[in-house]
Every structure is written in structure tokens, then in C-alpha cells.
Coordinates of C-alpha atoms in Angstrom, one line a residue:
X11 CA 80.3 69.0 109.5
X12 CA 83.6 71.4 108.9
X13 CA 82.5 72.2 105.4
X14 CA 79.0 74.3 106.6
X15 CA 80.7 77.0 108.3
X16 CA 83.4 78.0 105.0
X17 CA 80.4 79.2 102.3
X18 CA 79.7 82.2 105.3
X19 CA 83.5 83.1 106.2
X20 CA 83.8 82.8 102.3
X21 CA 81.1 86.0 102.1
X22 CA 82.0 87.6 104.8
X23 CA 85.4 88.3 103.7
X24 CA 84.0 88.9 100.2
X25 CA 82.4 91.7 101.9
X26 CA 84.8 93.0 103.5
X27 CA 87.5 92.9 100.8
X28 CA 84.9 95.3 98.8
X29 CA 84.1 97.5 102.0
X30 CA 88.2 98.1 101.9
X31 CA 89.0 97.9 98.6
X32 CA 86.1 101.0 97.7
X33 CA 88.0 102.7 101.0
X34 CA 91.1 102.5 99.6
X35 CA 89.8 104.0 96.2
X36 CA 88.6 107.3 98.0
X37 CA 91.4 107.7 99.5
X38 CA 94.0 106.6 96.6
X39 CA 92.1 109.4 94.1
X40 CA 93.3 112.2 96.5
X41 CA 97.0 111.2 96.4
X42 CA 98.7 112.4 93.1
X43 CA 96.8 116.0 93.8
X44 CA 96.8 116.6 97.6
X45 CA 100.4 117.9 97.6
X46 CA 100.1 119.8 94.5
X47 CA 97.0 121.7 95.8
X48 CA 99.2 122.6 99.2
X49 CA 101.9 124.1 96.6
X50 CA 99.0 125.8 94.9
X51 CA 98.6 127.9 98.1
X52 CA 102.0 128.3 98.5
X53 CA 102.9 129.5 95.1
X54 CA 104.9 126.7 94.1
X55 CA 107.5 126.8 96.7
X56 CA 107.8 122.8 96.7
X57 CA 110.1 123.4 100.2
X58 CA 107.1 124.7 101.9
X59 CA 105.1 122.2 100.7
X60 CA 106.9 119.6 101.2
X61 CA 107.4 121.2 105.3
X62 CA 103.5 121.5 105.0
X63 CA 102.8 118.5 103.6
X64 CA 104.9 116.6 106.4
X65 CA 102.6 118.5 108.9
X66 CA 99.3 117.2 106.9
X67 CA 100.7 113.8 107.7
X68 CA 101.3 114.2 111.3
X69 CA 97.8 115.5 111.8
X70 CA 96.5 112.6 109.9
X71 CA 98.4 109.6 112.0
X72 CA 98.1 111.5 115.2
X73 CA 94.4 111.6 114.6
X74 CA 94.6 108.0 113.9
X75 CA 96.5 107.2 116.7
X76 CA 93.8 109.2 119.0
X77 CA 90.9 107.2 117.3
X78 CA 92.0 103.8 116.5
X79 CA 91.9 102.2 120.1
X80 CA 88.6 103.6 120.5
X81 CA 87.5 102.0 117.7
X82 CA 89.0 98.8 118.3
X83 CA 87.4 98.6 121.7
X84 CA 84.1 99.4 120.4
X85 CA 84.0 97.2 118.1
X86 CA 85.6 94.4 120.9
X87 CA 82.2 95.6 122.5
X88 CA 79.0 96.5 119.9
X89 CA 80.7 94.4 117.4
X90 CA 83.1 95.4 114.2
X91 CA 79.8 96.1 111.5
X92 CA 78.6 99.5 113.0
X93 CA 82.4 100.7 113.9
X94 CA 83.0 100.1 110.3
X95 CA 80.1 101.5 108.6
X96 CA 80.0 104.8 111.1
X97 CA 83.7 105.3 109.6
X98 CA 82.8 105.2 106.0
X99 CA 79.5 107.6 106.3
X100 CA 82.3 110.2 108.5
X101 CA 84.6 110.0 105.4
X102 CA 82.5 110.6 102.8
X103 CA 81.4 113.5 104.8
X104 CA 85.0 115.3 105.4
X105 CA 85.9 114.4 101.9
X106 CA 83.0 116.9 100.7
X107 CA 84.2 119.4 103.2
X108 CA 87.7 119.0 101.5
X109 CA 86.0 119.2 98.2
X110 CA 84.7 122.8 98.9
X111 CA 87.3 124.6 100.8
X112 CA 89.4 127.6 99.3
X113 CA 91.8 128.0 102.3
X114 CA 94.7 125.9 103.6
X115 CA 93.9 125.7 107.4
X116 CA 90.5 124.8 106.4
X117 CA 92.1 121.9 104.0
X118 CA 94.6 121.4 107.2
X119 CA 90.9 120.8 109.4
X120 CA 89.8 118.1 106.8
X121 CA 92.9 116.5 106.7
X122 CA 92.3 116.4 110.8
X123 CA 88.8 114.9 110.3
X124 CA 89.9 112.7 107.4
X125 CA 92.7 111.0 110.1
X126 CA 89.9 110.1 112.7
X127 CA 87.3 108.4 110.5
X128 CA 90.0 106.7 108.3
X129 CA 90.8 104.6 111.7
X130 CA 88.6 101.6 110.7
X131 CA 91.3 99.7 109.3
X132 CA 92.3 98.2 112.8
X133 CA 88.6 96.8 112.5
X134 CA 88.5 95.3 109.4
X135 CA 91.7 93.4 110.4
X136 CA 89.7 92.7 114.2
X137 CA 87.0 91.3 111.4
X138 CA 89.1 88.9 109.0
X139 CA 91.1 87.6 112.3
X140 CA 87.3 86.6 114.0
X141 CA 86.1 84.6 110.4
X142 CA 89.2 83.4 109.2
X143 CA 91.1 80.1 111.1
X144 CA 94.0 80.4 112.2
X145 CA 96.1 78.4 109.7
X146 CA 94.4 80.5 107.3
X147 CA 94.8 84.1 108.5
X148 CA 97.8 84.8 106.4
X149 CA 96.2 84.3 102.9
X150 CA 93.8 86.2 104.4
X151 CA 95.1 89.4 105.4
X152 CA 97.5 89.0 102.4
X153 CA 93.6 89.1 100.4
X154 CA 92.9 92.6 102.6
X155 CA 96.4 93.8 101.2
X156 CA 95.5 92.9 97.7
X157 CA 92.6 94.9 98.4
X158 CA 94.7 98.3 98.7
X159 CA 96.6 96.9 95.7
X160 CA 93.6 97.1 93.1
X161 CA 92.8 100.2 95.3
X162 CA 95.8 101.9 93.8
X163 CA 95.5 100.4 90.4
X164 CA 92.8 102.2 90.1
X165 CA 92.0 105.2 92.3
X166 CA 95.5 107.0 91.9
X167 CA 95.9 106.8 87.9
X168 CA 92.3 108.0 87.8
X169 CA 92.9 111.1 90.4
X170 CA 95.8 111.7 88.2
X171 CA 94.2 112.3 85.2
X172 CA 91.2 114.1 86.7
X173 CA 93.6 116.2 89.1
X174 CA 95.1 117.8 85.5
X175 CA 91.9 118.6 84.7
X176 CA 91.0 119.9 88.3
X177 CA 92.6 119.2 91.5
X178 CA 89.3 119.7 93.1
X179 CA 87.7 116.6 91.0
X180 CA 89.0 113.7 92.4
X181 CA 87.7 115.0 95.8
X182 CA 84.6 114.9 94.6
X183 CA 84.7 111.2 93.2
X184 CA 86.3 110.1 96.7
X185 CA 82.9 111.9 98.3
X186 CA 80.6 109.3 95.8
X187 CA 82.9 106.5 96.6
X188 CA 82.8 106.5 100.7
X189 CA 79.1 106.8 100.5
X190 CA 78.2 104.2 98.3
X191 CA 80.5 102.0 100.5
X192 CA 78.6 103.2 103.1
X193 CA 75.2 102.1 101.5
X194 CA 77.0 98.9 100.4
X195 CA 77.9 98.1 103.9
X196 CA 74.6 99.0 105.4
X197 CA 73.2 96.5 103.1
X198 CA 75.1 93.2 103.0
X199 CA 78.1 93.7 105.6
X200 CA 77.1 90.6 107.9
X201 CA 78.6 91.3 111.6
X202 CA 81.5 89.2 112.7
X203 CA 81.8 89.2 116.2
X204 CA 78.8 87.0 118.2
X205 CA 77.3 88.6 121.0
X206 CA 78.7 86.0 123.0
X207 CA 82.2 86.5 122.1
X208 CA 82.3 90.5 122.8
X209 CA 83.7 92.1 125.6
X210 CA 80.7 92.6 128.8
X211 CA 81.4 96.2 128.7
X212 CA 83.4 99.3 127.0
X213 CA 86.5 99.6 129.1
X214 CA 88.4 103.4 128.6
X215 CA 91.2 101.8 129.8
X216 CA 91.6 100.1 126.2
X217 CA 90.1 103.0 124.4
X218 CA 92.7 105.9 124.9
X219 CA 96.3 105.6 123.1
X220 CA 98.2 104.7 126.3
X221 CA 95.7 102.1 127.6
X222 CA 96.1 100.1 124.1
X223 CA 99.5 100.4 124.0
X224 CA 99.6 98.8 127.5
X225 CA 97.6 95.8 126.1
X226 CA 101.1 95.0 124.1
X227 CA 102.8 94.8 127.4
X228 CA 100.9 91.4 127.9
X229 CA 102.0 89.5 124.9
X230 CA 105.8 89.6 125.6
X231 CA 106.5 87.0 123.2
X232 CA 105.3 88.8 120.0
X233 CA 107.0 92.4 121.5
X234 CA 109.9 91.6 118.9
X235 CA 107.2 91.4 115.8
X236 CA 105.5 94.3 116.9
X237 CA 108.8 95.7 116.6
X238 CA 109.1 94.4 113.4
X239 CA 106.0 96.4 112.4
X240 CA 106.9 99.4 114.0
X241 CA 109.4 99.9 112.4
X242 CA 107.9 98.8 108.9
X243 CA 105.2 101.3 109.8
X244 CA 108.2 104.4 109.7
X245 CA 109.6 103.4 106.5
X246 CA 106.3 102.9 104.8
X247 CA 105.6 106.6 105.1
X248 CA 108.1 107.5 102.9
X249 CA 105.6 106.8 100.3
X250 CA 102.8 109.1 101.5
X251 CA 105.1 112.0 102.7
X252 CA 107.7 112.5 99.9
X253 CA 107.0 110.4 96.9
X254 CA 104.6 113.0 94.3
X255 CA 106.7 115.8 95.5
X256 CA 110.0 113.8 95.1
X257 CA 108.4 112.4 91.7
X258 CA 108.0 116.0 90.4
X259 CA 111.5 117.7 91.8
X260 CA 113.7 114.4 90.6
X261 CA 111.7 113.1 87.5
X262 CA 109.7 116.1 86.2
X263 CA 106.4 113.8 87.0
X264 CA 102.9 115.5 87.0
X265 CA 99.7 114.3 88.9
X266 CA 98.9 111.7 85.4
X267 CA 102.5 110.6 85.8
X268 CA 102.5 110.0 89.6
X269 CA 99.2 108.4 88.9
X270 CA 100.2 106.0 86.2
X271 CA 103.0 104.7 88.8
X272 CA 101.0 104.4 91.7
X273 CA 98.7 101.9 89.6
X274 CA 101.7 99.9 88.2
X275 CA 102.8 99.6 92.1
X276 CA 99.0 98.6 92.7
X277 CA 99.6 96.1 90.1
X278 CA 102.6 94.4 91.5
X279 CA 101.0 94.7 95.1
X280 CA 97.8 92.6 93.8
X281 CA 100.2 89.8 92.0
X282 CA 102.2 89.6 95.2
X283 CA 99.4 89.5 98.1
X284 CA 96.9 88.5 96.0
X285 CA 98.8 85.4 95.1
X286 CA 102.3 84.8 96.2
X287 CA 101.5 85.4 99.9
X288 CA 99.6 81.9 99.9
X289 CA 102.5 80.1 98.0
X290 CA 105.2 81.9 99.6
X291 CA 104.1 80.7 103.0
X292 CA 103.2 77.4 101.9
X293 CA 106.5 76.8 100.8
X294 CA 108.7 79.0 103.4
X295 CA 106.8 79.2 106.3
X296 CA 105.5 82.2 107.9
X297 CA 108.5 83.2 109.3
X298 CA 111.0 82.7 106.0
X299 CA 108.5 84.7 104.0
X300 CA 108.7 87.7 106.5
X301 CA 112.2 87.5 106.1
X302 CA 112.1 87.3 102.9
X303 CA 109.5 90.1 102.4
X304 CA 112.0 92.3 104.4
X305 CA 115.0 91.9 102.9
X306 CA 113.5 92.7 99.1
X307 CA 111.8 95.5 101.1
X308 CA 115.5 96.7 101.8
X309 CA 116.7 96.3 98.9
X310 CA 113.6 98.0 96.8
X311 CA 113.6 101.0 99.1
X312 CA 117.7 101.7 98.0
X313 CA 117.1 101.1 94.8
X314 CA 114.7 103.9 94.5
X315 CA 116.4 106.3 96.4
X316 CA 119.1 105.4 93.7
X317 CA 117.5 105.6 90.6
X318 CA 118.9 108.4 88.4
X319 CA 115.6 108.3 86.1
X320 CA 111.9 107.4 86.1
X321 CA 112.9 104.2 84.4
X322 CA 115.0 103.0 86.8
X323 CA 112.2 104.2 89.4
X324 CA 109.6 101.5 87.6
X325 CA 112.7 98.4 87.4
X326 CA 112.9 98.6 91.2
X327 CA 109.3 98.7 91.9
X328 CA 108.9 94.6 91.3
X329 CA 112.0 94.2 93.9
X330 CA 110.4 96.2 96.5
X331 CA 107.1 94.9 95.8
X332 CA 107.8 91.7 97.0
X333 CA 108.1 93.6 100.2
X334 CA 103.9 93.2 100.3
X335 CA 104.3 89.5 101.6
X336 CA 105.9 90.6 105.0
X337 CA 102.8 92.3 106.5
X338 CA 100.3 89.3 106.5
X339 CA 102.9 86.9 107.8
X340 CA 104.2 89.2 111.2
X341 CA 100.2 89.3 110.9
X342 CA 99.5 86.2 111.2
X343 CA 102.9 84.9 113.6
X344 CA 101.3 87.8 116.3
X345 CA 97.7 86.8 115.9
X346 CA 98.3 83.1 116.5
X347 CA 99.5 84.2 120.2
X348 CA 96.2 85.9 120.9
X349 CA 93.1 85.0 122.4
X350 CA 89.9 85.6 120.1
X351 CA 88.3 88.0 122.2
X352 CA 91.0 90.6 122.2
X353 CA 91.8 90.4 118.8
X354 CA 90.3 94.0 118.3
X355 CA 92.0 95.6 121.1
X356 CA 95.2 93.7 120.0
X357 CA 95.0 95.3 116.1
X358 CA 93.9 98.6 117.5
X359 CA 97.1 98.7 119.6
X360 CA 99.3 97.7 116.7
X361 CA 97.6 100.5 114.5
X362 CA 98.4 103.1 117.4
X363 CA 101.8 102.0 117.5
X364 CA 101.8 102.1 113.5
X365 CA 100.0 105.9 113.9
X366 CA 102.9 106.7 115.8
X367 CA 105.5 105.9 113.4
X368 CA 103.5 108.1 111.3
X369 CA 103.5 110.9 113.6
X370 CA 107.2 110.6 113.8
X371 CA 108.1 109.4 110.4
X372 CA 106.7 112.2 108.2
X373 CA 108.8 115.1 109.6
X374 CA 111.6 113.4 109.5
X375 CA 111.2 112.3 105.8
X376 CA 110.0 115.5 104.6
X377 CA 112.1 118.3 106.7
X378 CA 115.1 115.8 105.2
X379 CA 113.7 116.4 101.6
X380 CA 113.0 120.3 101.9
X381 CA 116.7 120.5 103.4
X382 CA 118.1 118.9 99.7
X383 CA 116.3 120.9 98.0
X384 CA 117.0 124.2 99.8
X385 CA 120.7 123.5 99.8
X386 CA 120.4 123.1 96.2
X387 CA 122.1 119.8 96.2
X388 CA 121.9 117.7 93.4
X389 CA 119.0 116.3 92.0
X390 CA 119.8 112.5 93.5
X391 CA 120.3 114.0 96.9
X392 CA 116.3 113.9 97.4
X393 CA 116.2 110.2 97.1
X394 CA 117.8 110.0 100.8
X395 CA 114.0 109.5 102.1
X396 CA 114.5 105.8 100.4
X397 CA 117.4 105.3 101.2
X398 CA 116.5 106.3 104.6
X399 CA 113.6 104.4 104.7
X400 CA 116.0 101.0 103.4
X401 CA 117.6 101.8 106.4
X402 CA 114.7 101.1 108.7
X403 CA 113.2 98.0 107.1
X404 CA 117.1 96.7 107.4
X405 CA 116.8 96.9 110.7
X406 CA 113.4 94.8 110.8
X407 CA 115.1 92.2 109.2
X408 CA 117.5 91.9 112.0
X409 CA 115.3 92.1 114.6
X410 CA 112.4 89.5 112.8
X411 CA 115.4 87.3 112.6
X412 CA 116.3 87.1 116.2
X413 CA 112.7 86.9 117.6
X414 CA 110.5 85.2 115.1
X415 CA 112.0 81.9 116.4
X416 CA 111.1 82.0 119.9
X417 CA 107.1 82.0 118.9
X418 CA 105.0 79.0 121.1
X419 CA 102.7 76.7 118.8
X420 CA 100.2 77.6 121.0
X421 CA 98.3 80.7 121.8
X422 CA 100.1 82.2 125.3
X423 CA 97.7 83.2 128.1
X424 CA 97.6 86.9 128.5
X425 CA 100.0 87.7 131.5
X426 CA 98.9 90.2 134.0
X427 CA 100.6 93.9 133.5
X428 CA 101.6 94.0 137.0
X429 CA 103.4 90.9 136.9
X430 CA 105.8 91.4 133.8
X431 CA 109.4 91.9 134.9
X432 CA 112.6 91.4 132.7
X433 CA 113.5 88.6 133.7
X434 CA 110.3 87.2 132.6
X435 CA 111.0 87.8 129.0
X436 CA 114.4 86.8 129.4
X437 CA 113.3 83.7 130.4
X438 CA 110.7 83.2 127.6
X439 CA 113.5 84.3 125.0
X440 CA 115.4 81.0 126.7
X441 CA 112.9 78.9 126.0
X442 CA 113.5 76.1 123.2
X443 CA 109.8 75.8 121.9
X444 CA 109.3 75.0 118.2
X445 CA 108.7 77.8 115.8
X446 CA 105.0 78.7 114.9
X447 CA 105.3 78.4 111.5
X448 CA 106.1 75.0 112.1
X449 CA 102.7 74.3 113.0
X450 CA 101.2 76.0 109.3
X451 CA 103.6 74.1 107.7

């Protein structure tokens, strides 16, 4: 009787591991170019562009940040397939207008567009949380993250090579890729949510910024791992913000070169969340392999900021990729506290709050980087965005390690935002409940 139902979960996150993973490639064939086409318009000056680039980010998350709840409570409401395939046919369309501009505002304006149609992600978690169990929902969103992992094995090496022929080109192979994922999903993406299970109506409340971060407020027992993400969402964007321009200034890398990196990182991410996420939490525990996840995440980040050459850039990179198997298992400790039907709304919140890190996060990292290299420091001085970054994911590991413990076995009922007082969650950080993870175990 249990074994009908796990040949359609199987499929369904077949399909959407494809719908992401074809995502990820149109956006991963833009990255080694995108900042060298802003220091195109700025003749090179790689302070300005890194300034500029930083505000290309901003725009991006805060775009995300403005769109995702709205998506996650459509999707709580009509049901995750048309949220997700509305998203892919809007990118492929802004990635043409980026394609064909000659001006940076108007680049600037597809950046804009590109930040509210990329804000399906929140979805495609909503949709492996409503077919997966949930003993099983680490593996599972450790399979979305292995997703981005072949994403950039692929997409950035080849943007790299095509962006040395033309920057322009791999703009165009991002506008082929969304649409057929678009086509793709309009053919065989199955939806995920019943009609019975969806919310009776749209509610604005959960659809603006505010209203979904308020939605956090009634799961005060996973505030600290939302934390934990927060704050794993602010040192992540030291990747997108910094890393080809930091590449070039420190290293001497090129588009091919950043490229070639990027896919070596996809490499390691696939290995780790395509595989060890599964064995690691098998052995560990949900909770031991965030910890665990963290504090290589630490370590990785410093040794990058550290590394006095490109070699030493790629011996660090299997430290800090071990980082990858932190992400599926806060995942999965938060979504075993949550009722199904706001599983949406819940992810949507958690990408706001992860869109605000990156509306925070990429000023800071890049200002920091155009102030080194306007002082005309030396060379290792730009690594401080890593080591910056090592900073923040140091402080998740503290703060996963005080809270993690405290989880129920059991998924909490949703507590009423008008009754939450502090002295309610000091009294549920008192309580002596067994761990979560105990439970997987």
C-alpha cells in the first residue's frame, strides 16, 4: 500500500530537478561576463564596477525580496505548477532584453526584471516539501542543491568561453535555455499541491514582504535556524558580488578562467549534495551535519580570502564545499515544525529574509573591495570579502549550536501573532524535548 504513492513523488521531483537544474544554467552562463560587460561601459575602471556591480545585486535581491512572498502565496493558493512555469517564460523574456541592449541603465532595468521572475525558487522548494516525506526531505532538497551544482558545471565554463568570444553570447544561450524550460515544464511538470490542500483564498497579508516575514513570528522555535540561514544567506553573496572581479584584480583570471572555476566548484557541490548530504545525515543526524556543514563553511571562506594564488584558490574549494550539506539539513530541521499547508508561505518568507541579506550583503562586500583597490593596498587585501564572509558563517555555527537542540519531534501548532511574548520563547528555549534529528535517526 506505501509503495504506490513513491513511483509519482519519484517523477515529480525528476521534474523538478530538470525545471531547476535548466534554470540554474541560464542564469550560471551570464556570470563570468556580467561584471566584465559593466567595466566595458565604464572603461575598465574595475572600482566602478565593482560599486556598480554591488548596486546590480541590490536591485536583483530587492526585486526578489518584493516578489517572492507573492509567489509563495500564489502558489499556497493556484498551486506551485503555474507560479513556476509563469517565472521561466518572464526570464527567458528579460534575458533577450538584456541580450539586445547597448546602454547601462537599460542593462541596470533587466537586471530589475531578471530579480522578479528569478523568485520561483521559494516554489520549487514549497514543491519538493509537498512530495517528499518528511524523513526524507533532506536528501531531497540536498538533490535541488545538486541541481545548481551541475548547473554551474556547466553553464559558467561555457559562458566563459563564449563570453571571450562575445559577452553578448551567452545572453543569448540563457534566452534558448529559459524557454525551452518553459516548454518542458508546460509539458510534463505534474502540479504538487491538491486542490484540497491549498489555501481557500489569496491573502495580501502573506503576499507583501512584511506580511511573510510576520509568518516567521509564529514558528518561534525554528527563529534560531532561520537565523542560521540569514546569516548563511549574507556570506553566500560574496560569491555573486566580488568573486570574477576579485578573480581578475588578484589572479589575472579572464571570463574562460572564472568559468573553468565555477564548474570545478559545480563539481564539488554535485559530489557533496548529490551524495554526501544522504550519508552525512544518516550518520550525524540533521543537526551534526549542519554543524558540520558550517564550520568547513568557515574554514573554506578564510581560506580563500587567504590564498596568495589561483592554486591555492582551487585547494580550498573541496574544504568549503563541504559547506553545501548545511542548507538541506536547517531545511529540513525548519520544515519538520511546519504544517503542510503553509509550507509555501513558510519558504517564501525564508527567501525574503535570504533577499534581504542580499540587499544588504552586496554593498557591503563590494564598497569593501573598491575601497582595497582604490587605496592601492596590496593585492591580498581584496580577499577581505572572504574573510569577511568566514566571519558570518562563524557566527551561524554558534548560533545553530545553541538552538538546533531545542527542536520538538513533532510538528508545533502555529501560535497566533498576537499572542507571542518573550517570555513565551523563553519558556520554549527551557523546555527539555528530544532533538529532531533524533527522530530521522
Amino acid at each position: 500500500m506505501n509503495a504506490s504513492p513513491t513511483e509519482p513523488r519519484r517523477a515529480a521531483l525528476i521534474f523538478i530537478f530538470v525545471t531547476v537544474l535548466i534554470d540554474i544554467l541560464s542564469f550560471g552562463l551570464i556570470i563570468p561576463v556580467l561584471p566584465h560587460l559593466i567595466e566595458g561601459f565604464l572603461n575598465g575602471d574595475v572600482s566602478k564596477a565593482a560599486v556598480w556591480y554591488g548596486w546590480f545585486a541590490t536591485a536583483f535581491m530587492a526585486m526578489q525580496f518584493l516578489f517572492t512572498p507573492v509567489q509563495g502565496a500564489l502558489s499556497d493558493r493556484f498551486g506551485r505548477r503555474p507560479v513556476i512555469l509563469l517565472s521561466n517564460l518572464g526570464l527567458g523574456l528579460d534575458f533577450l532584453m538584456m541580450a539586445l541592449v547597448n546602454s547601462l541603465p537599460l542593462l541596470f532595468i533587466g537586471r530589475l526584471i531578471s530579480g522578479i521572475t528569478a523568485a520561483s525558487f521559494s516554489t520549487a522548494n514549497a514543491y519538493v516539501a509537498d512530495v517528499t516525506p518528511p524523513e526524507k526531505r533532506a536528501g531531497a532538497f540536498g538533490m535541488i542543491g545538486m541541481a545548481f551544482g551541475i548547473g554551474f558545471v556547466i553553464a559558467p565554463a561555457i559562458g566563459g568561453v563564449l563570453g571571450e568570444v562575445n559577452p553578448r553570447l551567452p545572453f543569448w544561450l540563457a534566452v534558448g535555455l529559459a524557454l525551452t524550460n518553459f516548454l518542458y515544464g508546460l509539458i510534463v511538470l505534474p502540479e504538487s499541491l491538491p486542490p484540497e490542500k491549498r489555501s481557500p483564498r489569496f491573502d495580501w497579508s502573506h503576499a507583501n514582504p512584511i506580511g511573510s516575514l510576520r509568518l516567521l513570528r509564529r514558528y518561534p522555535q525554528v527563529w534560531g535556524l532561520i537565523g542560521v540561514l540569514f546569516l548563511m544567506a549574507l556570506a553566500h553573496i560574496v560569491y555573486p558580488s566580488t568573486f570574477v572581479l576579485y578573480a581578475d584584480y588578484r589572479f589575472g583570471w579572464g571570463p574562460k578562467m572564472v568559468g573553468y572555476t565555477l564548474g570545478l566548484v559545480g563539481v564539488l557541490g554535485i559530489i557533496v549534495q548529490g551524495g554526501l548530504v544522504k550519508k552525512i545525515v544518516a550518520r550525524f543526524g540533521e543537526r551534526r551535519t549542519l554543524l558540520i556543514g558550517l564550520a568547513c563553511g568557515t574554514l573554506g571562506f578564510a581560506l580563500y580570502g587567504l590564498a596568495p594564488t589561483g592554486y591555492w584558490f582551487w585547494a580550498a574549494s573541496p574544504i568549503a564545499a563541504l559547506w553545501g550539506v548545511a542548507g538541506p539539513a536547517a531545511q529540513a530541521l525548519i520544515s519538520h515544525q511546519v504544517d503542510p499547508t503553509e509550507q509555501g508561505r513558510l519558504q517564501g518568507a525564508i527567501a525574503s529574509l535570504s533577499s534581504v541579506a542580499g540587499i544588504l550583503a552586496p554593498t557591503l562586500f563590494t564598497r569593501t573591495f573598491a575601497a582595497v583597490t582604490d587605496a592601492n593596498l596590496h593585492d591580498a587585501w581584496a580577499g577581505i570579502t572572504f574573510g569577511l564572509a568566514a566571519v558570518m558563517v562563524g557566527a551561524a555555527w554558534l548560533l545553530a549550536a545553541r538552538s538546533s537542540a531545542s527542536l520538538p519531534t513533532a510538528i508545533a501548532p502555529a501560535m497566533p501573532i498576537a499572542t507571542i511574548a518573550p517570555e513565551a520563547v523563553a519558556e520554549k528555549a527551557e523546555l527539555d524535548v528530544r532533538p529532531a534529528t533524533d527522530e530521522a535517526r
